[in-house]
Coordinates of C-alpha atoms in Angstrom, one line a residue:
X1 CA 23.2 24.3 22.8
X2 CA 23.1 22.0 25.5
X3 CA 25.5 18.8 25.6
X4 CA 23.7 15.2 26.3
X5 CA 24.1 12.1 26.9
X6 CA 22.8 8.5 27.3
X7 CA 21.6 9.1 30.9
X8 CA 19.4 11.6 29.5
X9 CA 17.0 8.7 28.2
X10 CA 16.6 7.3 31.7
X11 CA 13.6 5.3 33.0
X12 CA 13.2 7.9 35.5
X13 CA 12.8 11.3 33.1
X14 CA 9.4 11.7 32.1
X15 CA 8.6 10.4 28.6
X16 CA 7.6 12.7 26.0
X17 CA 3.8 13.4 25.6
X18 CA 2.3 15.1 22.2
X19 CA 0.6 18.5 22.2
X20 CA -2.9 18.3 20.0
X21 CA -2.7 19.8 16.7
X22 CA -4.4 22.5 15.7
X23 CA -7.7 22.0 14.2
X24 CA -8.0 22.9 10.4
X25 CA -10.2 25.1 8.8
X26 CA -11.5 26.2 5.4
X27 CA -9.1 23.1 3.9
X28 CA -6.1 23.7 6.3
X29 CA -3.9 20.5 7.0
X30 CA -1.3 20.7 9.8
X31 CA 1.1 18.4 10.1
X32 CA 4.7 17.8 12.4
X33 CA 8.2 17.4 10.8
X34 CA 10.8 17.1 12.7
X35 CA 14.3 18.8 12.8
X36 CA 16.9 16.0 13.3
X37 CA 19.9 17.4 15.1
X38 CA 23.5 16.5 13.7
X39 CA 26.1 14.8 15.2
X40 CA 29.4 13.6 14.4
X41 CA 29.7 10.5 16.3
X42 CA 27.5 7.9 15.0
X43 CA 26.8 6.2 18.5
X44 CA 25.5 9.8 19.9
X45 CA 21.9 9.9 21.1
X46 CA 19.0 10.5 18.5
X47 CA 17.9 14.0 19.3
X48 CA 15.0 15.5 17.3
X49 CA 13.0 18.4 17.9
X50 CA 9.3 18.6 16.6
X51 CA 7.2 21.7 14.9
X52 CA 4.0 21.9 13.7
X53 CA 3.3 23.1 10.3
X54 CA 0.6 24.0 7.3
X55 CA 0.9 21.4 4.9
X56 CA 1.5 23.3 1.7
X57 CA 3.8 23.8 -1.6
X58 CA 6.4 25.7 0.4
X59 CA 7.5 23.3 3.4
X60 CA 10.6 22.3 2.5
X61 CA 11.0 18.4 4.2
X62 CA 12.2 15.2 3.4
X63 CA 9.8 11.9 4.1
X64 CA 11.0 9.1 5.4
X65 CA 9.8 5.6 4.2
X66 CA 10.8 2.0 6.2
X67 CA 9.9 -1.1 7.9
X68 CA 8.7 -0.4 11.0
X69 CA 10.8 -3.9 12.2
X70 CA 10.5 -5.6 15.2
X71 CA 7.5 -4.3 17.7
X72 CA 9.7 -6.0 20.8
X73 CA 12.9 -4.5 20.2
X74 CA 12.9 -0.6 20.7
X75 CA 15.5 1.8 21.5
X76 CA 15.1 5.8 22.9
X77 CA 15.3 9.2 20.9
X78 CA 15.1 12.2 22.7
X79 CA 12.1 15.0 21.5
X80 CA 11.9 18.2 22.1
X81 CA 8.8 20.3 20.7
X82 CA 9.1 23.8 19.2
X83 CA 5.6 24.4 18.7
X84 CA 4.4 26.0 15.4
X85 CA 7.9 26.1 13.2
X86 CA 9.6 28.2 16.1
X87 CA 7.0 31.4 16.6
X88 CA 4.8 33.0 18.3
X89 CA 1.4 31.6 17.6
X90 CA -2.3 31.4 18.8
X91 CA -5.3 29.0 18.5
X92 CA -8.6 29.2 19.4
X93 CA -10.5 26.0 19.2
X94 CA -13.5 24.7 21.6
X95 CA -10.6 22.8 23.0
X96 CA -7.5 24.1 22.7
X97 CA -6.7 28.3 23.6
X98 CA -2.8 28.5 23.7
X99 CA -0.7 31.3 23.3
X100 CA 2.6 29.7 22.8
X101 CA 6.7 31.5 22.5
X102 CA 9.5 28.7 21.9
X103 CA 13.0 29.4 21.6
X104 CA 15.7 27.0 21.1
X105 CA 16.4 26.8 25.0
X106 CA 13.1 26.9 27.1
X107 CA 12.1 23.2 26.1
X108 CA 13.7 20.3 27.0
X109 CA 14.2 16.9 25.4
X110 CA 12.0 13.9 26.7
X111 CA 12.5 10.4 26.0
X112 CA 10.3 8.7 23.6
X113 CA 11.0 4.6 22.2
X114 CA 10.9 3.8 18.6
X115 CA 11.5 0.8 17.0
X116 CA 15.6 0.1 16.4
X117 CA 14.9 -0.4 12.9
X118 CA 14.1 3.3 12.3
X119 CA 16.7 4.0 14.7
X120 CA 19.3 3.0 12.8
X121 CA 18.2 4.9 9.7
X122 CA 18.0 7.8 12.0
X123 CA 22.2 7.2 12.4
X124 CA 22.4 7.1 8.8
X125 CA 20.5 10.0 7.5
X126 CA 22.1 12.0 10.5
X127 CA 24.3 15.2 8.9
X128 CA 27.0 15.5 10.7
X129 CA 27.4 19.4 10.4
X130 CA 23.3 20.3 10.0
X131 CA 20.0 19.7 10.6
X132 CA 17.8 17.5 8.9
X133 CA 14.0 18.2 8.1
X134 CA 11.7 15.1 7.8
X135 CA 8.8 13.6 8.0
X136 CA 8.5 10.8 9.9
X137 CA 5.4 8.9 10.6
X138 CA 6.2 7.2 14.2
X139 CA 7.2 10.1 15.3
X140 CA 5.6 13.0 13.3
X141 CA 2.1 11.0 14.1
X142 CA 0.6 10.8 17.8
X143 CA 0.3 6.8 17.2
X144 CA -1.8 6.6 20.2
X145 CA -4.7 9.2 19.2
X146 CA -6.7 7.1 16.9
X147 CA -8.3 10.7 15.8
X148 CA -5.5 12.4 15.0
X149 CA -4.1 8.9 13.3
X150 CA -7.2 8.7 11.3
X151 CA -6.8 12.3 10.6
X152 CA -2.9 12.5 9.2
X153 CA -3.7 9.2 7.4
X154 CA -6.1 10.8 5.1
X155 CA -3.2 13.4 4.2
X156 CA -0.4 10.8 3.7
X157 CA -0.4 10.8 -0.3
X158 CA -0.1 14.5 -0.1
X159 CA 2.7 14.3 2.3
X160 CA 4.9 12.3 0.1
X161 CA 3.8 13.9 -2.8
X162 CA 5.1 17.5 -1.6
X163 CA 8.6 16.1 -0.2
X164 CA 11.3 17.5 -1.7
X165 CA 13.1 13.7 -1.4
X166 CA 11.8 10.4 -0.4
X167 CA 14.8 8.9 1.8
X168 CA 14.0 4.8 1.8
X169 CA 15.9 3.1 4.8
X170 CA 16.5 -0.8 3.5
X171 CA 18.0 -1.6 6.8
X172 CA 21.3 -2.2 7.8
X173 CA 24.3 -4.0 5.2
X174 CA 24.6 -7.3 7.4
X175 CA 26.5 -9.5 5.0
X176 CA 28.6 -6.0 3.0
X177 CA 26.6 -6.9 -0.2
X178 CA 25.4 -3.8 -1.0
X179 CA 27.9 -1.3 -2.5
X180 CA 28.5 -4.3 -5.2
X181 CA 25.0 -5.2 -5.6
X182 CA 23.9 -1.0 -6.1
X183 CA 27.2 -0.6 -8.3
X184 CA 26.7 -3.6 -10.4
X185 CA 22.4 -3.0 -11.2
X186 CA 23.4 1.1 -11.6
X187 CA 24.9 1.1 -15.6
X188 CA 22.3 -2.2 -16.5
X189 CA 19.2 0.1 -15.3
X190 CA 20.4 3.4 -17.2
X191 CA 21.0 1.0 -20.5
X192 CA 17.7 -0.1 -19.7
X193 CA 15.9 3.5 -19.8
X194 CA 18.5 4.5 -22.4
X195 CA 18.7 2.0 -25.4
X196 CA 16.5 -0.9 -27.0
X197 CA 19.1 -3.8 -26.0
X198 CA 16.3 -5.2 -24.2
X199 CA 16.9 -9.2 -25.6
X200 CA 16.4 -12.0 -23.3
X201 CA 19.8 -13.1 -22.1
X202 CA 21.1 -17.0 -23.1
X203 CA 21.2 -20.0 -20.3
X204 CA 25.5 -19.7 -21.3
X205 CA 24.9 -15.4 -20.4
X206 CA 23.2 -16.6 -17.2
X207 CA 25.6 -19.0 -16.2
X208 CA 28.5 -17.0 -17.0
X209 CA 27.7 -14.2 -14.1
X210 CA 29.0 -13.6 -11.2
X211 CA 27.4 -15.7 -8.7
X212 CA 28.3 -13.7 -5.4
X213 CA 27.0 -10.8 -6.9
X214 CA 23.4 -12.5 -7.8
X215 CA 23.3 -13.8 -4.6
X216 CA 23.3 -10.2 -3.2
X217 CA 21.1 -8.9 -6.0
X218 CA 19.0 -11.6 -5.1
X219 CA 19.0 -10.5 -1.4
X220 CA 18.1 -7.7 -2.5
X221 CA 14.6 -8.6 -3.8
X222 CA 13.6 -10.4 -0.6
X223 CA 13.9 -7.1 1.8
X224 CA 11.1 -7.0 3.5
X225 CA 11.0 -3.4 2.9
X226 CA 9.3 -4.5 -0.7
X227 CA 6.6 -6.3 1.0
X228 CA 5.3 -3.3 3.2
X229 CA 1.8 -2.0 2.5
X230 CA 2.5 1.7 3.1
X231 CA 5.4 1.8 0.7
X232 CA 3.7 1.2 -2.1
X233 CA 2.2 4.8 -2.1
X234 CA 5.6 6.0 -0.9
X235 CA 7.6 5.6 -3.6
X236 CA 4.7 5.5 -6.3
X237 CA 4.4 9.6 -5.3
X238 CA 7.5 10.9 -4.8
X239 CA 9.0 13.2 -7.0
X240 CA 12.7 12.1 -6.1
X241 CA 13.6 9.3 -4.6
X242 CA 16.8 7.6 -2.9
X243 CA 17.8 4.1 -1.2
X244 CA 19.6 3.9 1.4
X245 CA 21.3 -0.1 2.4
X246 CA 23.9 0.3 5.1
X247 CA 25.6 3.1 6.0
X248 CA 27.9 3.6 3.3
X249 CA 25.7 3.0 0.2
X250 CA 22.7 5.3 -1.2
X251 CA 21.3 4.9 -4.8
X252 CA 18.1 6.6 -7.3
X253 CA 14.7 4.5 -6.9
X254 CA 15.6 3.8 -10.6
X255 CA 18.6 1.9 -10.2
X256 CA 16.7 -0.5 -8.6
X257 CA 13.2 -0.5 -10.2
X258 CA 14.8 0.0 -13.8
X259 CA 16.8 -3.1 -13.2
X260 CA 14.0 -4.8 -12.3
X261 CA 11.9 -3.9 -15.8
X262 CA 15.3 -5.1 -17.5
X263 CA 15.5 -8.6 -15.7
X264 CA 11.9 -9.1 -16.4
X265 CA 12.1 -8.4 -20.3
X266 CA 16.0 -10.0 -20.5
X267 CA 16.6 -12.5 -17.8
X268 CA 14.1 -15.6 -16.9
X269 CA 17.4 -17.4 -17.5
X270 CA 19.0 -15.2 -15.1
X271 CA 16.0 -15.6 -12.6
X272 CA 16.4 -19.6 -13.5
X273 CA 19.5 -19.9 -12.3
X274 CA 19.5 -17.9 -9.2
X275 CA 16.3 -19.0 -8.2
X276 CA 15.1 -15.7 -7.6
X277 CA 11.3 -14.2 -6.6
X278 CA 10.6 -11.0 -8.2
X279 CA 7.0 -10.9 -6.5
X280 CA 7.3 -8.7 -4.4
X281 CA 9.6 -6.1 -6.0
X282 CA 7.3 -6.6 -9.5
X283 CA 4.8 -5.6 -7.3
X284 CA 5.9 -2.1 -5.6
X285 CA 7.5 -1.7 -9.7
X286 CA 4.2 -1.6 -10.7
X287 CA 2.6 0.8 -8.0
X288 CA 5.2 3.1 -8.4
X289 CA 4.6 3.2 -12.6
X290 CA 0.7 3.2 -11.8
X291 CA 0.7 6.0 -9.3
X292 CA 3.7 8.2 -11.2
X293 CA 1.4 8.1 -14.3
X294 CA -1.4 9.3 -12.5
X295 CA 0.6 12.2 -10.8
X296 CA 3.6 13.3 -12.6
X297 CA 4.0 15.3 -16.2
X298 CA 6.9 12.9 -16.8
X299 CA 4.7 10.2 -17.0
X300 CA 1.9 12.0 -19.3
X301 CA 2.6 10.4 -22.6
X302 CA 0.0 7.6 -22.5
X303 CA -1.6 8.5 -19.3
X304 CA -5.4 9.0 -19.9
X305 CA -5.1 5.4 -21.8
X306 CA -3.0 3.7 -18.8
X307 CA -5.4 4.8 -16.0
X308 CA -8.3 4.2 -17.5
X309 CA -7.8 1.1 -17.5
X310 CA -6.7 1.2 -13.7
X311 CA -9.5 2.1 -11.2
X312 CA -9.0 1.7 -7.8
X313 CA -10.5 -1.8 -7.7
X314 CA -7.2 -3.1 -9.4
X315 CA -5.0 -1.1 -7.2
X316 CA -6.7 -2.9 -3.9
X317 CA -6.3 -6.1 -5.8
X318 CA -2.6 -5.2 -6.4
X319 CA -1.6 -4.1 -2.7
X320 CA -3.5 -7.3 -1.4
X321 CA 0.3 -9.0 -1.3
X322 CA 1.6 -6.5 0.9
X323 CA 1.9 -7.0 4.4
X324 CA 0.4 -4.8 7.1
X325 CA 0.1 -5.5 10.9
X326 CA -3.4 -3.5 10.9
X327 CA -5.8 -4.9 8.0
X328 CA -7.5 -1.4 7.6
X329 CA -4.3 -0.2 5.7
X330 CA -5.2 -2.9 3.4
X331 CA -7.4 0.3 2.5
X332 CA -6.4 3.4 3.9
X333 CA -2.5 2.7 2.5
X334 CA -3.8 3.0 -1.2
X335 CA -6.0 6.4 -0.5
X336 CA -3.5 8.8 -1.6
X337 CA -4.0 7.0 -5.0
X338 CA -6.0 9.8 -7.8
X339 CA -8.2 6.8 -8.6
X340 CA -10.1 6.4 -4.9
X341 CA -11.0 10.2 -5.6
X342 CA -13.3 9.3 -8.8
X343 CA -16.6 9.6 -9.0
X344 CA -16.5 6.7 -11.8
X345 CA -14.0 4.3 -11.9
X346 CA -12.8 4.0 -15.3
X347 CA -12.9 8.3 -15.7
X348 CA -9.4 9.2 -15.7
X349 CA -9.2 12.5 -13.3
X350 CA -8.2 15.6 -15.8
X351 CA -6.0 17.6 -13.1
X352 CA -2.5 16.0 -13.6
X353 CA -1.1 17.9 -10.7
X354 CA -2.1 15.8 -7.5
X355 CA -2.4 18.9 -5.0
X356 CA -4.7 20.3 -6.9
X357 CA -6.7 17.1 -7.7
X358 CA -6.2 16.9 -3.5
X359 CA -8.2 20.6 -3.1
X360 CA -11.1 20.3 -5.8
X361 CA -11.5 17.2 -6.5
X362 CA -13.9 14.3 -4.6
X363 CA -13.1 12.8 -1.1
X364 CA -11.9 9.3 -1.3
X365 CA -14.2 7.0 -1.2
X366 CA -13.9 6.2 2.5
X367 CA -12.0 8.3 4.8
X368 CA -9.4 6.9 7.2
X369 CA -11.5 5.7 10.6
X370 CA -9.4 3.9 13.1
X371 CA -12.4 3.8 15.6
X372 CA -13.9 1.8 13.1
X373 CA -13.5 -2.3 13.0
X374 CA -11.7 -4.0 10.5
X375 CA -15.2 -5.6 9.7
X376 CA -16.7 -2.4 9.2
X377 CA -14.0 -0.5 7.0
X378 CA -14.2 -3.8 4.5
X379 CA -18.2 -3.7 4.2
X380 CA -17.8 0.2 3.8
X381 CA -15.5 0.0 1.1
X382 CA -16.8 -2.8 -1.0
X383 CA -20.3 -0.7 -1.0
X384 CA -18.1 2.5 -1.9
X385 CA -16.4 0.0 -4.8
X386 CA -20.3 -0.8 -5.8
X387 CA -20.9 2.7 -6.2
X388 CA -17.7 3.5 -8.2
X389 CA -17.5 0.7 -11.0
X390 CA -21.4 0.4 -11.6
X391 CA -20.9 -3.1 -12.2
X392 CA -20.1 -6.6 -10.0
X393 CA -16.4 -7.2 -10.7
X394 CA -15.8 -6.4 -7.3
X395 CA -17.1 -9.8 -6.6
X396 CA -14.4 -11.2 -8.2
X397 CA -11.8 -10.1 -5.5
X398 CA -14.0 -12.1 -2.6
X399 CA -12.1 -14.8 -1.3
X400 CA -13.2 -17.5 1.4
X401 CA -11.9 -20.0 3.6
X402 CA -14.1 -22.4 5.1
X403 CA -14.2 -19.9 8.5
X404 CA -15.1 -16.4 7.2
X405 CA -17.6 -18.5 5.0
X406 CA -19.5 -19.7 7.9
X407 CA -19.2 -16.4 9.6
X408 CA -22.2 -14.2 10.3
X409 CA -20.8 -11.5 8.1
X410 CA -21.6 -10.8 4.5
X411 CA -19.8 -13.3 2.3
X412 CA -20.0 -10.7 -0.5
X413 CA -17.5 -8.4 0.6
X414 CA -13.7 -8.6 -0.5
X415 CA -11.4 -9.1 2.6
X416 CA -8.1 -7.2 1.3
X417 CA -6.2 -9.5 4.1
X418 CA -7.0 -12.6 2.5
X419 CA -6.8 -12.2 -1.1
X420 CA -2.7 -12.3 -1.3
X421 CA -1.4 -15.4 -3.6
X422 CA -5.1 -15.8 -5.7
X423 CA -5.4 -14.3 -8.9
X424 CA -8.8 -12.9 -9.2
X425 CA -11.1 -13.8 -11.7
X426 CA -13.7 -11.6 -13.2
X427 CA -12.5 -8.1 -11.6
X428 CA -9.6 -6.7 -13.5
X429 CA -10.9 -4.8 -16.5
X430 CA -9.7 -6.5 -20.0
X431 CA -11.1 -4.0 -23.2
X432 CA -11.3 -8.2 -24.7
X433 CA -13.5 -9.1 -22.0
X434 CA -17.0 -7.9 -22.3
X435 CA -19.3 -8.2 -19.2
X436 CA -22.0 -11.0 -19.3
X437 CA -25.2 -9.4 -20.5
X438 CA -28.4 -10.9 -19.9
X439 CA -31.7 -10.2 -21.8
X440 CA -33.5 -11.4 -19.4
X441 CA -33.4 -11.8 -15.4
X442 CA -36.2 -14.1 -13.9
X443 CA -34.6 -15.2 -11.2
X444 CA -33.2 -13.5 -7.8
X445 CA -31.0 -14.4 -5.3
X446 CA -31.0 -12.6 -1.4
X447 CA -27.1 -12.8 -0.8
X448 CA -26.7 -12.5 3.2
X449 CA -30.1 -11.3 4.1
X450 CA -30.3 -9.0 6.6
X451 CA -33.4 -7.6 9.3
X452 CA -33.4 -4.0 9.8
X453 CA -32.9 -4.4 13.3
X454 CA -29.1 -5.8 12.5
X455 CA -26.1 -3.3 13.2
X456 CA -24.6 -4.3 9.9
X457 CA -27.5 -4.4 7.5
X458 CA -25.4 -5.8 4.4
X459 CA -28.2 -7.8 2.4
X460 CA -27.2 -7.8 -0.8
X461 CA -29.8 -8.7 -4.0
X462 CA -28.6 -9.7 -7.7
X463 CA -30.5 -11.0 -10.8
X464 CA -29.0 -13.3 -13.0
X465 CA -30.1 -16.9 -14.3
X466 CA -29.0 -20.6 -12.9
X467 CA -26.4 -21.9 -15.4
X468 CA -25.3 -25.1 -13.6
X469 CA -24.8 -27.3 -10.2
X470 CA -21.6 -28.7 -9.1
X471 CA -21.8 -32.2 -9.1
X472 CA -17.8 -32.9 -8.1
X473 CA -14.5 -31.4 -7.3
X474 CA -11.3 -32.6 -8.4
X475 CA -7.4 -31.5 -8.1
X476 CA -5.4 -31.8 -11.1
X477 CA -1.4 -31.1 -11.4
X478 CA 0.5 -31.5 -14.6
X479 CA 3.4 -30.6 -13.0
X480 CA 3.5 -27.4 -14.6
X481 CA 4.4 -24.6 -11.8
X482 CA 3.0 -21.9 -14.6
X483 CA -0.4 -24.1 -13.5
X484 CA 0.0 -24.2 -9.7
X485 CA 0.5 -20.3 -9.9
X486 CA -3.1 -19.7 -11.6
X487 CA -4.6 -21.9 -10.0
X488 CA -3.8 -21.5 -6.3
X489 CA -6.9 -21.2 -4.1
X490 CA -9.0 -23.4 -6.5
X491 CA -10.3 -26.9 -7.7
X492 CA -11.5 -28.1 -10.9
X493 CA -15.3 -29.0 -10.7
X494 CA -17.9 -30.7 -13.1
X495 CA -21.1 -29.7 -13.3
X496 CA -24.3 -32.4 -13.7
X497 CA -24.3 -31.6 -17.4
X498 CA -20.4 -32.9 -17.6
X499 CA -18.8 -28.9 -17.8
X500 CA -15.6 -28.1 -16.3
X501 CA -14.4 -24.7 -14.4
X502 CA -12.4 -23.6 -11.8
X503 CA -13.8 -22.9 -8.7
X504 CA -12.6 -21.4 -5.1
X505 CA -11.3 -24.5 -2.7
X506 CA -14.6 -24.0 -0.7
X507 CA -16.5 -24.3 -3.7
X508 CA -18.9 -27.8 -2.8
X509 CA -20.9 -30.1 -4.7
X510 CA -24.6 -29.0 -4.9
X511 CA -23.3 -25.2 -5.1
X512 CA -25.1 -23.3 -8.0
X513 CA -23.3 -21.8 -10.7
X514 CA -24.9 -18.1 -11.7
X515 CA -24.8 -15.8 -14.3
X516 CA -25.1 -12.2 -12.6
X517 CA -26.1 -9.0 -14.6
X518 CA -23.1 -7.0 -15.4
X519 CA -21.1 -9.5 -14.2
X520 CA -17.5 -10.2 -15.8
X521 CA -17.6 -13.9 -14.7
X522 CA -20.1 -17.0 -14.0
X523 CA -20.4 -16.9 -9.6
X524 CA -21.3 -19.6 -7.6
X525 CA -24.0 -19.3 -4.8
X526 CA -24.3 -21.5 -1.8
X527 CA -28.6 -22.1 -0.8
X528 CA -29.1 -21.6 2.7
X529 CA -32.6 -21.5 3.1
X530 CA -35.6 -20.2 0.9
X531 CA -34.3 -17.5 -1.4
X532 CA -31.1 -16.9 0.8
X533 CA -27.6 -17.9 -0.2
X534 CA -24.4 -16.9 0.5
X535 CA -21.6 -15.8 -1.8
X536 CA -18.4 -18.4 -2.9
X537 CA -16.8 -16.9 -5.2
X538 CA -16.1 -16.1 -9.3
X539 CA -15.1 -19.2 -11.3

């Protein structure tokens, strides 16, 4: 095998360019993984060669999960592509006809830039006597061919679901935390799954720990890694699972999420003291639990129970922390879940194993389109969510500011980019909470009316009856923080009639509060003119 060097990743070589892949049929779905060459010295190029394969039971892969990092800082890896896993092979499409022979010689590396974040997981999870099979999706993905993008995205569940190992890449070990941090959380996590000592520890238990060591735990929790939208299906799927922080340290996914369901039933005190957020790592704790319960045996002993009462409406709702730099993954990161395959949201799926469910069950409710606006992905899926829950709670995830409220575009759909810190009202299914059921309906409201001459004709018409009118908002703090939390993105208001409620910030006074059929909490409508009005918000 050929020798080489930095110089190889010159401006001047040519960088490396994608071949198309080959166009499925009768269910086929190809995908690249690429072979990740070893190398003993850790500051040797990244050198990976590329092969295209059916995505099926038998592929034997890793996939690699990560922050993407820093879009200005990149480095170079050098590709190579071996065509269909190494052999001879043909395709006849109306666009492609290749006949194709690769041996380990004939094709040459080409430079390609990545982002140095990945980079310097490639350095770790480089063997220094083998090659590594994974599945990468900067690299394993033509980012630039929206078709094919839109195409591998729809398969990305599956893709985690079938590796034999998810490898996480936390970064690097900046501050040498880690291999205290991992070896301090391993023996409290297996307790944790192990034995009932699940009591909440004392303020004189929390002040008695080891303060360096919290610090790093509580570093930890704020890696942005947690915060990434496409990571939440990552991890939820996988059938192993392993951290990797630093070069030197590598851990189970349930050293780190069973800690976490141990701190939250044992240490407020703990979480007091050190002044620690568990947001975001609560939040990918309880993707992983919701998708593993869909899709794994393991999880089977209360399953039809748990995901009944988790259509896909609550996972949006869930992943609306997360950050993503395109808002469409807002959706398209949470399709791999079973529940955006149902035909009715609160009908658990009966196939348990997820490649099957994949193969006979529905499509997703949208399919991955990144021709498609953000604008136009939102309004498709809040008419797909219509569809699915039968009812309105999907109004309750529709949050405004005073912009998108004024905006020509229909104020009843949820923008998954916006929702983030509010807790929605009136959308997450409670068996306690029965929806508001009228007997009668006289009056109708035109929510965004649209003419059939409009390119987005997203007129929406409900029935309900006028319950009240804002007369005046008000802010109220009792210096409670449990308060501020529930209440973020509202006001207090008082109707004419001298009710209270809590309404969204734009909420103003001469807004009408509504009771919707089907609805699982009073809305409020803003007139525009005739019978038009446009849609606030739940309260």
């Amino acid at each position: 095998m050929t020798n080489f060097s930095i110089e190889h990743a010159a401006p001047s070589m040519l960088s490396y360019k994608y071949e198309p892949l080959p166009q499925g049929r009768n269910g086929e779905r190809w995908i690249r993984v690429l072979d990740l060459l070893p190398s003993t010295e850790n500051e040797a190029p990244i050198r990976v060669c590329l092969r295209t394969v059916l995505l099926k039971e038998n592929v034997h892969y890793d996939a690699v999960s990560y922050v993407w990092g820093d879009m200005s800082t990149t480095e170079t890896v050098l590709v190579r592509d071996d065509g269909v896993s190494g052999l001879l092979w043909k395709i006849q499409t109306p666009t492609l006809n290749i006949t194709n022979t690769i041996t380990d010689s004939e094709t040459e590396f080409r430079p390609k830039q990545i982002r140095t974040n990945l980079v310097d997981g490639l350095r770790v999870l480089r063997m220094p006597d083998r090659e590594r099979t994974l599945w990468i999706d900067a690299l394993c993905i033509n980012q630039d061919d929206r078709d094919e993008r839109s195409q591998q995205v729809g398969f990305m569940g599956l893709i985690f679901w079938l590796a034999e190992c998810v490898l996480v890449w936390l970064g690097p070990d900046e501050k040498g935390i880690a291999a205290k941090v991992i070896k301090y959380m391993q023996p409290i996590s297996a307790a944790y799954f192990h034995s009932n000592d699940r009591r909440p520890r004392s303020q004189e238990e929390a002040e008695a720990l080891d303060a360096d060591v919290w610090s790093g735990i509580a570093e930890l929790y704020r890696n942005p890694w947690f915060e990434r939208v496409w990571v939440q299906q990552e991890v939820g799927l996988a059938r192993h699972c392993r951290f990797f922080w630093g070069d030197k340290v590598n851990c189970c996914h349930h050293d780190v999420l069973g800690f976490d369901l141990w701190l939250e039933t044992a240490g407020q005190q703990i979480v007091n003291r050190f002044n620690m957020d568990r947001g975001v790592l609560k939040g990918t704790r309880s993707h992983w639990i919701s998708y593993g319960r869909s899709t794994r045996e393991a999880w089977a002993d209360d399953r039809q129970n748990f995901i009944s009462q988790r259509p896909f409406l609550v996972t949006l709702i869930e992943g609306a922390r997360c950050k993503a730099s395109d808002p469409r993954d807002h959706v398209y990161a949470f399709l791999g879940h079973p529940a955006a395959r149902r035909h009715y949201a609160y009908r658990p799926e009966q196939k348990i194993n997820y490649l099957k469910l994949v193969e006979d069950g529905e499509d997703t409710l949208v399919q991955p389109d990144y021709n498609k606006t953000v604008d136009e992905v939102f309004l498709e899926t809040a008419i797909a969510l219509f569809n699915q829950q039968h009812d309105m709670r999907v109004l309750g995830a529709v949050r405004h500011t005073e912009e998108s409220l004024a905006r020509d575009y229909p104020s009843w759909v949820p923008r998954w980019d916006m929702l983030k810190d509010q807790q929605p009202i009136g959308a997450i299914p409670f068996e306690s909470s029965p929806a508001i059921v009228l007997d009668g309906f006289p009056v109708t409201w035109h929510i965004d009316r649209r003419t059939p001459t409009d390119c987005i004709r997203a007129s929406c018409t409900l029935f309900g009856l006028t319950y009240q009118t804002i007369d005046r908002l008000f802010d109220f703090n009792d210096g409670s923080g449990w308060l501020q939390r529930h209440i973020s993105g509202r006001r207090f208001f008082r109707t004419k009639s001298e009710e209270d409620g809590l309404a969204p910030i734009v909420a103003k006074p001469g807004d009408i509060v509504v009771l919707m059929l089907v609805s699982y909490a009073p809305c409020i409508l803003r007139h525009v003119k005739g019978n038009e009005y446009k849609f606030v918000g739940t309260c």
